[in-house]
Every structure is written in C-alpha cells, then in structure tokens.
Coordinates of C-alpha atoms in Angstrom, one line a residue:
M1 CA -12.1 -7.8 -29.9
R2 CA -8.8 -9.7 -29.6
S3 CA -7.7 -10.4 -26.0
T4 CA -4.7 -8.5 -24.7
L5 CA -4.2 -11.0 -21.9
L6 CA -2.7 -13.8 -23.8
S7 CA -2.9 -15.2 -27.4
R8 CA -5.2 -18.2 -27.6
R9 CA -3.7 -18.8 -31.1
D10 CA -0.2 -19.1 -29.6
L11 CA -1.5 -21.4 -26.8
D12 CA -3.1 -23.7 -29.4
F13 CA 0.2 -23.8 -31.3
L14 CA 2.3 -24.6 -28.3
L15 CA -0.1 -27.2 -26.9
Y16 CA -1.3 -29.0 -30.0
E17 CA 1.2 -28.3 -32.8
W18 CA 4.4 -28.4 -30.8
L19 CA 3.9 -30.2 -27.5
N20 CA 1.2 -32.5 -28.9
V21 CA -0.7 -32.7 -25.6
E22 CA -3.5 -34.7 -27.3
E23 CA -1.0 -37.6 -27.3
L24 CA -1.2 -37.6 -23.5
T25 CA -4.7 -39.0 -23.7
K26 CA -3.2 -42.3 -24.7
R27 CA -1.9 -42.6 -21.1
G28 CA -4.3 -44.1 -18.6
R29 CA -4.5 -41.1 -16.3
Y30 CA -5.7 -38.8 -19.1
A31 CA -7.7 -41.3 -21.1
D32 CA -11.0 -39.7 -20.4
H33 CA -9.9 -36.4 -22.0
S34 CA -9.6 -35.1 -25.6
R35 CA -8.8 -31.9 -27.3
E36 CA -12.5 -30.9 -26.8
T37 CA -12.2 -31.1 -23.0
F38 CA -8.8 -29.3 -23.1
D39 CA -10.3 -26.5 -25.3
A40 CA -13.4 -26.2 -23.0
V41 CA -11.1 -25.6 -20.0
L42 CA -9.1 -23.0 -21.9
E43 CA -12.2 -21.2 -23.0
L44 CA -13.7 -21.3 -19.6
S45 CA -10.4 -20.0 -18.1
E46 CA -10.3 -17.1 -20.5
Q47 CA -13.9 -16.2 -19.8
L48 CA -13.5 -16.3 -16.0
A49 CA -10.2 -14.4 -16.1
T50 CA -11.7 -11.7 -18.3
K51 CA -15.0 -11.4 -16.3
Y52 CA -13.9 -11.8 -12.7
F53 CA -10.1 -11.2 -12.5
A54 CA -9.1 -8.5 -15.1
P55 CA -11.7 -5.9 -14.2
H56 CA -10.3 -5.3 -10.6
N57 CA -6.6 -5.7 -11.3
K58 CA -5.9 -2.0 -11.2
L59 CA -8.4 -1.5 -8.3
N60 CA -6.5 -4.3 -6.4
D61 CA -3.2 -2.5 -7.0
A62 CA -4.5 0.9 -5.9
N63 CA -6.3 -0.5 -2.8
E64 CA -4.0 -3.0 -1.2
P65 CA -5.0 -5.0 1.9
T66 CA -5.1 -3.1 5.2
F67 CA -4.8 -4.2 8.8
D68 CA -6.5 -2.4 11.6
G69 CA -4.8 -4.4 14.4
E70 CA -7.5 -7.0 14.4
R71 CA -8.6 -7.9 10.9
V72 CA -7.2 -7.7 7.3
T73 CA -9.5 -6.0 4.9
I74 CA -9.4 -6.8 1.2
I75 CA -11.6 -5.4 -1.6
P76 CA -14.6 -7.6 -2.1
E77 CA -13.9 -8.3 -5.8
V78 CA -11.1 -10.6 -4.7
A79 CA -13.3 -13.0 -2.9
T80 CA -15.9 -12.9 -5.7
A81 CA -13.2 -13.9 -8.3
L82 CA -11.7 -16.6 -6.1
A83 CA -15.2 -18.1 -5.5
A84 CA -15.8 -18.2 -9.2
F85 CA -12.4 -19.9 -9.7
A86 CA -13.3 -22.5 -7.1
K87 CA -16.8 -23.1 -8.3
A88 CA -15.4 -23.9 -11.7
G89 CA -13.3 -26.7 -10.1
L90 CA -10.1 -25.1 -11.3
P91 CA -8.0 -25.5 -8.1
A92 CA -8.4 -29.3 -8.6
A93 CA -8.0 -29.2 -12.3
A94 CA -5.0 -31.5 -12.3
M95 CA -5.9 -33.5 -9.2
D96 CA -7.2 -37.1 -9.0
Y97 CA -10.9 -37.9 -9.6
E98 CA -11.0 -39.2 -6.0
L99 CA -10.3 -35.7 -4.7
G100 CA -12.9 -34.1 -6.9
G101 CA -10.4 -33.2 -9.5
A102 CA -10.5 -33.4 -13.3
Q103 CA -7.3 -35.3 -13.8
L104 CA -6.2 -32.8 -16.5
P105 CA -2.7 -32.9 -17.8
V106 CA -0.5 -30.4 -15.8
T107 CA 0.4 -28.8 -19.2
V108 CA -3.2 -27.9 -19.8
A109 CA -3.8 -26.8 -16.2
Q110 CA -0.8 -24.5 -16.4
A111 CA -2.0 -23.0 -19.7
S112 CA -5.4 -22.5 -18.0
Y113 CA -3.8 -20.8 -15.0
A114 CA -1.8 -18.4 -17.3
W115 CA -5.0 -16.6 -18.1
F116 CA -5.6 -15.7 -14.5
Q117 CA -2.0 -14.7 -13.9
A118 CA -2.0 -12.4 -16.9
A119 CA -5.4 -10.9 -15.8
N120 CA -4.6 -10.4 -12.1
P121 CA -1.5 -11.8 -10.4
G122 CA -2.5 -10.3 -7.0
T123 CA -5.8 -12.2 -6.8
S124 CA -4.7 -15.4 -8.6
G125 CA -1.8 -15.7 -6.2
Y126 CA -4.0 -16.9 -3.3
S127 CA -5.3 -19.9 -5.3
F128 CA -2.0 -20.9 -6.8
L129 CA -0.2 -21.0 -3.5
T130 CA -3.0 -23.1 -2.1
V131 CA -2.8 -25.6 -5.0
A132 CA 1.0 -26.0 -4.4
N133 CA 0.4 -26.4 -0.7
A134 CA -2.2 -29.2 -1.4
N135 CA 0.2 -30.9 -3.8
L136 CA 2.9 -31.1 -1.2
L137 CA 0.5 -32.6 1.4
L138 CA -0.8 -35.1 -1.1
T139 CA 2.7 -36.3 -1.8
H140 CA 4.1 -36.4 1.7
T141 CA 1.2 -37.1 4.1
G142 CA -1.7 -39.6 4.4
P143 CA -5.5 -39.7 4.3
E144 CA -6.0 -37.8 7.6
F145 CA -4.2 -34.7 6.2
T146 CA -6.1 -35.1 2.9
E147 CA -9.5 -35.1 4.5
R148 CA -8.7 -32.5 7.1
F149 CA -6.8 -30.0 5.0
V150 CA -6.4 -30.8 1.3
R151 CA -10.1 -31.3 0.3
P152 CA -11.2 -28.0 1.9
M153 CA -8.3 -26.3 0.0
L154 CA -9.3 -27.8 -3.3
E155 CA -13.0 -26.8 -2.7
G156 CA -11.9 -23.2 -2.1
R157 CA -12.9 -23.2 1.6
F158 CA -9.4 -23.2 3.0
F159 CA -6.3 -21.4 1.6
G160 CA -2.7 -22.3 1.9
T161 CA 0.7 -20.7 2.4
M162 CA 4.4 -21.6 2.7
C163 CA 6.3 -20.2 5.7
L164 CA 10.1 -20.4 5.2
S165 CA 11.9 -17.1 5.7
E166 CA 12.6 -15.4 9.0
P167 CA 13.6 -11.7 9.6
Q168 CA 17.1 -12.7 10.8
A169 CA 17.6 -15.5 8.3
G170 CA 16.2 -14.4 4.9
S171 CA 17.1 -17.0 2.3
S172 CA 19.6 -18.7 4.6
L173 CA 17.3 -21.4 5.9
A174 CA 20.0 -23.0 7.9
D175 CA 19.7 -20.1 10.2
I176 CA 16.0 -20.3 11.0
V177 CA 15.2 -20.4 14.8
T178 CA 11.5 -21.2 14.9
R179 CA 11.3 -24.2 17.2
A180 CA 8.7 -27.0 17.4
E181 CA 8.4 -28.6 20.8
P182 CA 6.9 -32.2 20.8
Q183 CA 3.8 -32.9 22.9
D184 CA 2.5 -36.1 24.5
D185 CA -0.4 -36.3 22.0
G186 CA 1.9 -36.4 19.0
T187 CA 1.4 -32.7 18.0
Y188 CA 4.0 -30.0 18.3
R189 CA 3.9 -26.5 19.7
L190 CA 5.6 -23.9 17.5
F191 CA 7.3 -20.6 18.6
G192 CA 8.9 -18.1 16.2
T193 CA 8.4 -15.5 13.5
K194 CA 8.0 -15.9 9.8
M195 CA 8.5 -13.2 7.2
W196 CA 7.2 -12.5 3.6
I197 CA 4.2 -14.8 4.0
S198 CA 1.9 -14.2 1.0
G199 CA -1.7 -14.9 1.9
G200 CA -0.7 -15.2 5.5
D201 CA -3.8 -13.6 7.0
H202 CA -7.2 -12.7 5.5
E203 CA -10.9 -13.5 5.6
L204 CA -11.3 -15.0 2.2
G205 CA -12.1 -18.4 3.4
E206 CA -12.8 -20.5 6.5
N207 CA -9.2 -21.3 7.3
I208 CA -5.6 -20.8 6.3
V209 CA -3.2 -23.8 6.2
H210 CA 0.3 -22.7 6.9
L211 CA 3.3 -25.0 6.0
V212 CA 6.0 -24.0 8.4
L213 CA 9.7 -24.9 8.5
A214 CA 10.9 -25.2 12.1
K215 CA 13.5 -27.1 14.2
I216 CA 12.8 -29.7 16.8
P217 CA 15.1 -29.1 19.8
G218 CA 18.0 -31.6 19.9
G219 CA 18.0 -32.1 16.1
P220 CA 21.0 -31.8 13.8
P221 CA 22.4 -28.3 13.1
G222 CA 21.8 -26.3 9.9
T223 CA 19.4 -27.5 7.2
K224 CA 19.6 -31.1 8.3
G225 CA 17.7 -30.2 11.4
I226 CA 14.7 -28.6 9.7
S227 CA 11.3 -30.2 9.9
L228 CA 8.0 -29.3 8.2
F229 CA 4.7 -28.7 10.0
V230 CA 1.1 -28.0 9.2
V231 CA 0.0 -25.1 11.3
P232 CA -3.6 -24.1 10.6
R233 CA -5.0 -20.7 11.5
F234 CA -7.9 -22.4 13.1
L235 CA -7.7 -25.9 14.5
V236 CA -9.8 -28.5 12.6
D237 CA -11.8 -31.1 14.6
D238 CA -11.9 -34.8 13.8
D239 CA -15.2 -34.3 12.0
G240 CA -13.7 -31.6 9.8
A241 CA -15.4 -28.7 11.6
V242 CA -13.3 -25.5 12.0
G243 CA -12.6 -25.1 15.7
E244 CA -10.7 -22.8 18.0
R245 CA -8.2 -20.2 16.9
N246 CA -4.6 -21.4 16.8
D247 CA -1.8 -19.2 18.2
V248 CA -0.8 -17.7 14.9
A249 CA -0.9 -13.9 15.1
L250 CA -0.4 -11.3 12.4
A251 CA 2.4 -9.0 13.4
G252 CA 2.1 -6.6 10.4
L253 CA 1.9 -6.3 6.6
N254 CA 4.7 -5.8 4.1
H255 CA 4.0 -3.2 1.4
K256 CA 5.6 -4.1 -1.9
M257 CA 6.0 -2.3 -5.2
G258 CA 4.0 -5.0 -7.0
F259 CA 1.6 -7.9 -6.3
R260 CA -0.1 -5.3 -4.0
G261 CA -3.4 -7.3 -4.1
T262 CA -1.8 -10.3 -2.4
V263 CA -1.6 -9.6 1.3
N264 CA 2.0 -10.2 2.5
T265 CA 2.6 -10.7 6.2
V266 CA 4.8 -11.1 9.2
L267 CA 3.4 -13.9 11.3
N268 CA 4.2 -14.7 15.0
F269 CA 3.7 -18.3 16.1
G270 CA 3.2 -19.0 19.8
E271 CA 3.2 -15.4 21.0
G272 CA 0.4 -16.3 23.5
R273 CA -2.4 -14.2 22.0
W274 CA -4.4 -17.4 21.8
T275 CA -3.9 -20.6 23.8
P276 CA -5.5 -23.5 21.9
H277 CA -6.4 -26.3 24.3
G278 CA -5.2 -24.1 27.1
A279 CA -1.5 -24.3 26.4
A280 CA 1.1 -21.9 24.9
G281 CA 2.4 -22.2 21.4
A282 CA 0.8 -22.8 18.0
V283 CA -0.4 -26.3 17.4
G284 CA 1.5 -28.0 14.5
Y285 CA 1.3 -31.4 12.9
L286 CA 4.6 -33.0 11.6
V287 CA 4.7 -33.7 7.9
G288 CA 6.5 -36.9 7.2
E289 CA 9.6 -37.7 9.2
P290 CA 11.5 -35.3 11.5
H291 CA 14.5 -33.4 10.1
R292 CA 13.4 -33.9 6.5
G293 CA 11.4 -30.8 6.2
L294 CA 13.5 -29.0 3.6
S295 CA 13.4 -31.9 1.2
Y296 CA 9.6 -31.9 1.5
M297 CA 9.3 -28.2 1.1
F298 CA 11.4 -28.3 -2.1
H299 CA 8.4 -30.2 -3.6
M300 CA 6.4 -27.0 -3.2
M301 CA 9.3 -24.7 -3.9
N302 CA 10.1 -26.3 -7.2
E303 CA 6.5 -26.2 -8.2
A304 CA 6.4 -22.6 -7.1
R305 CA 9.5 -21.8 -9.1
I306 CA 8.0 -23.1 -12.3
G307 CA 4.9 -21.1 -11.2
V308 CA 6.9 -18.0 -10.9
G309 CA 8.2 -18.6 -14.4
M310 CA 4.6 -18.8 -15.6
V311 CA 3.4 -15.7 -13.9
A312 CA 6.4 -13.8 -15.2
S313 CA 5.7 -15.1 -18.7
A314 CA 2.0 -14.1 -18.4
L315 CA 2.8 -10.6 -17.2
G316 CA 5.4 -10.2 -20.0
Y317 CA 3.0 -11.5 -22.5
T318 CA 0.1 -9.3 -21.6
G319 CA 2.4 -6.2 -21.6
Y320 CA 3.6 -7.2 -25.0
L321 CA 0.1 -7.5 -26.4
E322 CA -0.9 -4.2 -24.9
S323 CA 2.1 -2.4 -26.3
L324 CA 1.4 -4.1 -29.7
D325 CA -2.2 -2.9 -29.7
Y326 CA -1.0 0.6 -28.8
A327 CA 1.6 0.7 -31.5
R328 CA -0.9 -0.3 -34.1
T329 CA -3.3 2.6 -33.2
R330 CA -0.9 5.3 -32.1
E331 CA 0.0 7.6 -35.0
Q332 CA 3.2 9.6 -34.8
G333 CA 5.9 10.6 -37.3
R334 CA 5.9 10.2 -41.1
A335 CA 6.9 7.7 -43.7
K336 CA 9.9 9.3 -45.3
L337 CA 13.0 11.1 -44.2
P338 CA 13.3 13.9 -44.5
A339 CA 9.7 14.0 -43.4
D340 CA 7.1 15.9 -45.3
P341 CA 5.1 17.7 -42.6
T342 CA 2.0 17.8 -44.8
A343 CA 2.0 14.0 -45.2
P344 CA -0.3 11.9 -42.9
Q345 CA 1.2 10.5 -39.8
R346 CA 1.7 6.8 -39.6
P347 CA 1.2 4.2 -36.8
I348 CA 4.3 3.9 -34.7
I349 CA 4.5 0.2 -35.5
E350 CA 5.9 1.2 -38.9
H351 CA 9.0 2.6 -37.2
A352 CA 12.0 0.3 -37.2
D353 CA 12.9 0.9 -33.6
V354 CA 9.4 0.2 -32.4
K355 CA 9.4 -3.0 -34.4
R356 CA 12.7 -3.9 -32.7
M357 CA 11.2 -3.4 -29.3
L358 CA 8.1 -5.4 -30.2
L359 CA 10.1 -8.2 -31.8
A360 CA 12.3 -8.4 -28.7
Q361 CA 9.2 -8.7 -26.5
K362 CA 7.7 -11.4 -28.8
S363 CA 10.9 -13.4 -28.6
Y364 CA 11.1 -13.1 -24.8
T365 CA 7.5 -13.8 -23.9
E366 CA 6.6 -16.4 -26.5
G367 CA 9.9 -18.2 -25.7
A368 CA 9.3 -18.0 -22.0
L369 CA 5.8 -19.3 -22.2
A370 CA 7.0 -22.2 -24.4
L371 CA 9.7 -23.1 -21.9
V372 CA 7.3 -23.2 -18.9
L373 CA 4.8 -25.3 -20.8
Y374 CA 7.6 -27.6 -21.9
C375 CA 8.5 -28.2 -18.2
A376 CA 4.8 -28.8 -17.5
R377 CA 4.8 -31.4 -20.2
L378 CA 7.8 -33.1 -18.6
V379 CA 5.8 -33.3 -15.3
D380 CA 3.0 -35.0 -17.1
E381 CA 5.4 -37.6 -18.6
Q382 CA 7.1 -38.0 -15.2
Q383 CA 3.8 -38.7 -13.4
T384 CA 2.7 -41.3 -16.0
A385 CA 6.1 -42.8 -16.7
D386 CA 6.0 -46.6 -17.5
S387 CA 9.2 -47.4 -15.6
D388 CA 11.3 -46.1 -12.7
D389 CA 14.2 -45.5 -15.1
E390 CA 12.0 -43.3 -17.3
K391 CA 10.8 -41.4 -14.3
R392 CA 14.4 -40.8 -13.1
A393 CA 15.5 -39.6 -16.5
L394 CA 12.6 -37.1 -16.6
T395 CA 13.3 -36.0 -13.0
L396 CA 16.9 -35.2 -14.0
L397 CA 15.7 -33.1 -16.9
L398 CA 13.3 -31.2 -14.8
D399 CA 15.9 -30.7 -12.1
I400 CA 18.2 -28.8 -14.5
L401 CA 15.5 -26.9 -16.2
T402 CA 13.7 -25.7 -13.1
P403 CA 16.2 -22.9 -12.2
I404 CA 16.0 -21.7 -15.8
A405 CA 12.2 -21.9 -16.0
K406 CA 12.1 -19.7 -12.9
S407 CA 14.9 -17.2 -13.6
W408 CA 14.9 -16.7 -17.3
P409 CA 11.2 -15.6 -17.6
S410 CA 11.5 -13.4 -14.5
Q411 CA 14.5 -11.6 -16.0
W412 CA 13.6 -11.3 -19.6
C413 CA 9.8 -10.9 -19.4
L414 CA 10.6 -8.1 -17.0
E415 CA 12.7 -6.6 -19.8
A416 CA 9.7 -7.2 -22.1
N417 CA 7.6 -5.1 -19.7
N418 CA 10.3 -2.4 -19.7
L419 CA 10.2 -2.3 -23.5
A420 CA 6.4 -2.2 -23.4
I421 CA 6.6 1.0 -21.3
Q422 CA 9.1 2.4 -23.8
V423 CA 6.8 1.6 -26.8
L424 CA 4.0 3.7 -25.1
G425 CA 6.5 6.5 -24.4
G426 CA 5.3 9.0 -21.7
Y427 CA 1.9 7.2 -21.5
G428 CA 3.8 4.0 -20.5
Y429 CA 4.7 5.2 -17.0
T430 CA 1.3 6.7 -16.2
R431 CA -1.3 4.8 -14.2
E432 CA -3.9 5.3 -16.9
Y433 CA -2.3 2.4 -18.8
N434 CA -1.6 -1.1 -17.5
V435 CA 2.0 -1.5 -18.5
E436 CA 3.6 0.4 -15.6
Q437 CA 1.8 -2.0 -13.2
H438 CA 2.8 -5.0 -15.2
Y439 CA 6.4 -3.9 -14.7
R440 CA 6.0 -3.4 -11.0
D441 CA 4.3 -6.7 -10.6
N442 CA 6.9 -8.5 -12.6
R443 CA 9.8 -6.9 -10.8
L444 CA 9.1 -9.1 -7.8
N445 CA 9.5 -12.3 -9.8
P446 CA 13.4 -12.2 -10.0
I447 CA 13.2 -12.4 -6.2
H448 CA 10.2 -14.7 -5.6
E449 CA 11.2 -18.2 -4.6
G450 CA 14.9 -17.5 -4.7
T451 CA 16.9 -14.7 -6.3
H452 CA 18.9 -15.0 -9.5
G453 CA 22.0 -15.5 -7.3
I454 CA 20.3 -18.5 -5.6
Q455 CA 19.2 -20.0 -8.9
G456 CA 22.7 -19.6 -10.3
L457 CA 24.2 -21.3 -7.3
D458 CA 21.6 -24.1 -7.6
L459 CA 22.2 -24.6 -11.3
L460 CA 26.0 -24.5 -11.3
G461 CA 26.6 -25.8 -7.8
R462 CA 24.1 -28.6 -7.8
K463 CA 22.1 -29.4 -10.9
V464 CA 24.8 -29.6 -13.6
T465 CA 27.1 -31.6 -11.3
Q466 CA 24.6 -34.0 -9.6
Q467 CA 25.1 -37.7 -10.3
G468 CA 28.2 -37.1 -12.3
G469 CA 26.6 -34.6 -14.6
A470 CA 23.5 -36.8 -15.3
S471 CA 21.1 -33.8 -15.6
L472 CA 23.4 -32.0 -18.1
L473 CA 23.7 -35.2 -20.1
A474 CA 19.9 -35.6 -20.1
L475 CA 19.4 -32.1 -21.5
N476 CA 22.3 -32.6 -24.0
E477 CA 20.3 -35.5 -25.4
R478 CA 17.3 -33.3 -26.0
V479 CA 19.3 -30.4 -27.5
Q480 CA 21.1 -32.7 -29.8
G481 CA 17.9 -34.3 -30.9
T482 CA 16.6 -30.9 -31.9
V483 CA 19.9 -30.0 -33.7
A484 CA 19.7 -33.3 -35.7
A485 CA 16.1 -32.7 -36.7
A486 CA 16.9 -29.1 -37.8
R487 CA 19.9 -30.2 -39.8
A488 CA 17.9 -32.8 -41.5
A489 CA 15.3 -30.1 -42.4
G490 CA 18.0 -28.2 -44.2
G491 CA 17.9 -24.5 -45.2
E492 CA 17.8 -21.9 -42.5
A493 CA 16.8 -24.4 -39.9
A494 CA 20.1 -26.1 -40.5
E495 CA 21.9 -22.8 -40.1
L496 CA 20.2 -22.2 -36.8
A497 CA 21.0 -25.7 -35.7
A498 CA 24.7 -25.1 -36.3
Q499 CA 24.6 -21.9 -34.3
L500 CA 22.8 -23.6 -31.4
D501 CA 25.2 -26.6 -31.5
S502 CA 28.2 -24.4 -31.4
S503 CA 26.9 -22.4 -28.4
W504 CA 25.8 -25.5 -26.6
Q505 CA 29.1 -27.3 -27.1
R506 CA 30.9 -24.2 -25.8
L507 CA 28.7 -24.2 -22.7
V508 CA 29.5 -27.8 -22.0
E509 CA 33.2 -27.2 -22.5
V510 CA 33.1 -24.2 -20.2
T511 CA 31.1 -26.1 -17.5
A512 CA 33.8 -28.8 -17.4
G513 CA 36.6 -26.2 -17.2
L514 CA 35.0 -24.4 -14.3
F515 CA 35.6 -27.3 -12.0
A516 CA 38.8 -28.6 -13.4
T517 CA 41.0 -26.6 -11.0
G518 CA 39.1 -27.8 -7.9
D519 CA 38.6 -24.2 -6.8
F520 CA 34.9 -24.5 -6.0
E521 CA 34.7 -20.9 -4.8
A522 CA 36.2 -19.5 -8.0
A523 CA 34.0 -21.8 -10.1
L524 CA 30.8 -20.3 -8.4
A525 CA 32.0 -16.7 -8.3
N526 CA 30.2 -15.9 -11.5
S527 CA 27.3 -18.4 -11.2
S528 CA 24.8 -15.7 -12.1
V529 CA 26.6 -15.0 -15.4
Y530 CA 26.5 -18.8 -16.0
L531 CA 22.8 -18.9 -15.3
E532 CA 22.1 -16.1 -17.8
A533 CA 24.2 -17.7 -20.5
F534 CA 22.8 -21.1 -19.9
G535 CA 19.3 -19.7 -20.0
H536 CA 19.8 -17.9 -23.2
I537 CA 21.1 -21.1 -24.9
V538 CA 18.2 -23.1 -23.5
L539 CA 15.8 -20.5 -25.0
A540 CA 17.6 -20.7 -28.3
W541 CA 16.9 -24.4 -28.2
I542 CA 13.2 -23.8 -27.4
W543 CA 13.0 -21.3 -30.3
L544 CA 14.5 -23.9 -32.7
E545 CA 11.9 -26.3 -31.5
Q546 CA 9.2 -23.8 -32.3
W547 CA 10.7 -23.1 -35.7
L548 CA 10.5 -26.8 -36.6
A549 CA 6.9 -26.9 -35.5
A550 CA 6.1 -23.9 -37.7
A551 CA 8.4 -24.8 -40.7
A552 CA 5.9 -26.6 -42.9
H553 CA 3.1 -24.0 -42.5
T554 CA 2.3 -20.7 -44.3
G555 CA 0.5 -17.7 -43.1
D556 CA 1.3 -14.7 -40.9
F557 CA 1.2 -16.6 -37.6
Y558 CA 3.9 -19.1 -38.7
A559 CA 6.0 -16.4 -40.4
G560 CA 5.9 -14.5 -37.1
K561 CA 7.1 -17.5 -35.2
R562 CA 10.0 -18.0 -37.6
H563 CA 11.0 -14.4 -37.5
A564 CA 10.9 -14.2 -33.7
A565 CA 13.3 -17.2 -33.7
R566 CA 15.4 -15.5 -36.3
Y567 CA 15.6 -12.4 -34.1
F568 CA 16.6 -14.4 -31.1
Y569 CA 19.5 -16.1 -32.9
R570 CA 20.7 -12.9 -34.4
F571 CA 20.3 -10.5 -31.5
E572 CA 20.2 -12.6 -28.3
L573 CA 22.2 -15.9 -28.7
P574 CA 25.4 -14.0 -29.6
K575 CA 25.3 -12.3 -26.2
T576 CA 26.4 -15.6 -24.7
A577 CA 29.8 -15.7 -26.3
P578 CA 31.5 -13.0 -24.2
A579 CA 29.8 -14.4 -21.1
L580 CA 31.2 -17.8 -21.8
D581 CA 34.6 -16.3 -22.5
L582 CA 34.6 -14.6 -19.1
L583 CA 33.5 -17.8 -17.4
A584 CA 36.2 -19.8 -19.1
R585 CA 38.9 -17.4 -17.7
L586 CA 37.6 -18.2 -14.2
D587 CA 37.5 -14.5 -13.7
V588 CA 37.7 -13.6 -10.0
T589 CA 37.2 -9.8 -10.2
T590 CA 34.0 -10.0 -8.1
L591 CA 35.5 -12.5 -5.7
E592 CA 38.6 -10.3 -5.0
M593 CA 36.6 -7.2 -4.4
R594 CA 36.9 -6.0 -0.7
D595 CA 34.4 -4.3 1.4
A596 CA 36.7 -1.2 2.0
W597 CA 37.0 -0.6 -1.7
F598 CA 33.3 0.1 -2.3

C-alpha cells in the first residue's frame, strides 16, 4: 500500500535528481556516505514513523497532556516513539562522529525528519526542539556544556526547549523582564515567567534543558541587554549525574487548537518552590558573553523557522496525499452533462474542480518541500565551504530565504489542508478522517517562531536591505542562473523563464522604490503583502528548477511535475502583479486607519 505520509518517489527526485545530494559525498565531512547510506536512513525513518508515530497521532490529539498540580501526564505511546527515535540515533543524525552522530548531510536529515513530522507533529516536536537546542549549545558554548547537556540530549535522555516570550511581552523581546542575578560562583539566579514553552514540563526523560532569555541587572536597555542562559529542570553534577531540582515550576498548560500532543506551558523561574543549594532563584549558566543572548538565540530560531517550514510542508503533503487517495476511491456524479441517472458513478477525481483542488495542493506542497530542502542544501554547503567568502555568500542567501522558508509553507500548505477538507466534503471536517486535524495542526505554523507580520518586517526591513542589498543580489544571481538555463532549454521552459524573469525584475524594481522616498514607516506598512509576493515569486523559481530537472524524462511522475509547474505559473504567479502594483504605489491605507474608525 502506498504511503499517505509522504511520497518517497518525490523525495528521491528532489534529493538525487534535482539537489544532487550524492555530490556532497565529495566533501570531507560526508565522505563516508553514499546514496546507499542516505537511502537506508530514509527507509528507516519511514518505517519508524509508520510504526511508532503515525498510529497514535489521533490518540495524541484527543488525549492532550494533563497537569494535576504536581505532574504532567502524557499518553505512554509518546515516550515509546521517542525512545525508538533516539535508539535509532536520529537525534544526532547530522552531528559530528565525536558526539555519536552520523555526520549526515543536513539535507538528508531534514528529509528523514519530514516522515516523523507528517506522521505525528505533536510527538516529533519534542525531539526536534531538542536537536535545535543542542545545535545552539554546540555553536556557542564549550566542552563542559557539551558533556553536561548536549550529549544526554542527543542520546534521548534529556530534552530541550527555548524560552523567549513572556505574558506581558509576547513577540516584543525588548520588553522581557526576566532577570538573571550574577553569583559569586559564576552562575546566575533567574527570576521571571516564560510563556508558550513547548515541551516545558514532562516526564519523558531524565531532564529538560531550558534555554532562557533574561536580562542581567545594569545591562543596556531593550534587546541589547538580553543574555542567554541554560537553566536545567534538574541540576547536573560535575560527573554528569542528575542532581537536585532547580527552581523551575510549571504554572499551567496552554490548550491549543493543534499540536495538542506537545505539552505547552507557562513556566515560573525562581518562585521559591525549590531552593537549589539553599538559595532563591533558578540556577542558570551564561551562554557565551553577556548581552549577546538574542544573537545566540537567533541561531536556534532560524533553524526552528526552517523547521516550521518543514513541518508545515509535511502536514500539507500528507493531507494532499490523503485527499488524493480519497478522490480516487470516492464515487459521486456521472461522466456527462446532462447526467444520465442510470449511468455508473465515477470517482470524484474525474471532476474538473476536484482536479483543480488537487493540483493546487500538489503545487503548494511539492513546491514547499522543495524550498525547505533547498535551504537545507545551502546549510550543507555553508558548513563545508572552502573559503570564508563562499561561506559569507551562502549565509546571505540563507538569510533572505529563511523568512520565506518559514512563512510560505505555513501559509500555503495550510491552504492545501483547507482544500483537502474540501475534497472530502462533509467527511473532511469529521474526526473520523485525518484532514481536519492536519488543518488544526498546521494552523499554528503561521504563528510558530514569528507571525507572518514579523517575517514580513524581517524580510523587507532587514534581509533585503542588509549590506547594501547583498542578500537580494545573491538570490538574484541564483534566479538569473535558472532563467538562463530555462531559456537555453527552449520551448515551454523558455516561456516560463520569461514569465519568472518579468516578475522577478518587477519585484526588484518595487523593492528599490519602496525606500526611495526615505519614509521607512510607509515602506514597511505593507510588508506582509511584500512577503507574500516575494514568496510566490521564489516558489515560481523553485518550480522552474524542478521543471528543468524533470524536462528530459518521460513518464507520469515527470509529467505530473511539469503540469504542477504549469499550474503554478498560470494560476499562482499572476497573483503577484496586483500585489506589486499596490506596493509600488506606497499605499498607506492600513497605516492611516485609526482606532476609532474600527
């Protein structure tokens, strides 16, 4: 039976026929690998996701974690699945050999993880937050932190979180008030409350390693005064043994419409419930230098943003496959109009409007998955770059694509889930089918790790203007390379290239015009519109890339790729024209709206 989690055939196409991940084995870091090892990891991931994660996805959704005032209770299937994931060594898949890792390319690791995110985003979330936490510590701390915290996380014994938001501050991190008071022994004592902490309290492992943003008294105001601390749930002795309870207390659970299987918490630091070493406050260990915490945390946040794009893509993809399977087997209506009531019914996939909805889903989900894997490929190139100049160029490209890789899948794969419900009709919004849960789960992703508004401000206010537009120039070089290759191929590819080039040049022109007046507030007033138009043009580029990879091949799979690209250029890319026109006018309708007028 063909999987309705993901398409292995599509993964093979993206990894081997388009991104050519086998070429990475020529680089020293990945020299021990081959397509055989990559395939083995993908096959294992599909097997584990199907056996341990998918079966309790609906159970996890219906039986979310509970808190009795003392302990969080989670259904036992979650721990079983996470133990199987850890036993397979997958948390350390992309890590160094010295850490017990497999040194897999990030591209292959991300493709591996997509199986688990499609199967059960609630359960898989615990591990993927932990991996991102470990990556931050490996980048910004030394051997002591690695031995005390990172190794146990990669072994599946400890779990990790990120603690940024506070009830009064939300996304405005400049306004956080959690404080960290320095101690004579070099540690800090933390006091404050953190909100929306996924994986913040549970009994799934021996410990939970919190990464907490806080301010050291006397530091600079705003974001320049933020530092980053490791605050474990239990203190860890010098010999690695788990010791006394730290003063981190669960204040309550948040109950969300989706991702119900991932416990989401409000945490109090230093409320005095526990007094480690006999003193008030939660013991914390400074990461790196004081007042540089936000820059460190962005290492995890950027990884998490691409991760959000992946889970959004996976949820959109599995919903698409499930609605496709349903459309092929559900019979309704007849072949001709006016219909002959005595004629046999036909599968609804034969109806034009159902084809439209399925084709839209295919273009969104396969495009989104390709975009996220492309970004993962850039990470591999960045980590193994031969020179600092090459690394800087790749960093610039990743910088500008990260808000797109987060926001576009979380918006348009959610729309794919919406269309999947529509394909199933009345059955689509019943709990007997999976697609209504996929929609609820995916609805969180436009908010996870920064809303669309935040991503739009980041893209337009920072990324396209940084270093004199260097990131935009780096992306322009890639887009123009694809356009040139498609023009050289001729035929329909050249026609698509002309359409992409026209849209891209218009985007670049509009971008320059937005800042020409010097009115920064007006330029950013419609940054969300800019984000959506930019994202659609980037996805058109990604689809032209896929077209070129499929162009020389025959068969249904490749024909499907070309037709999905064709659909995107005919139905989706034209939507950017009125958006760019509005941006070019520097429209201030939203900016001029007053509170009293609502």
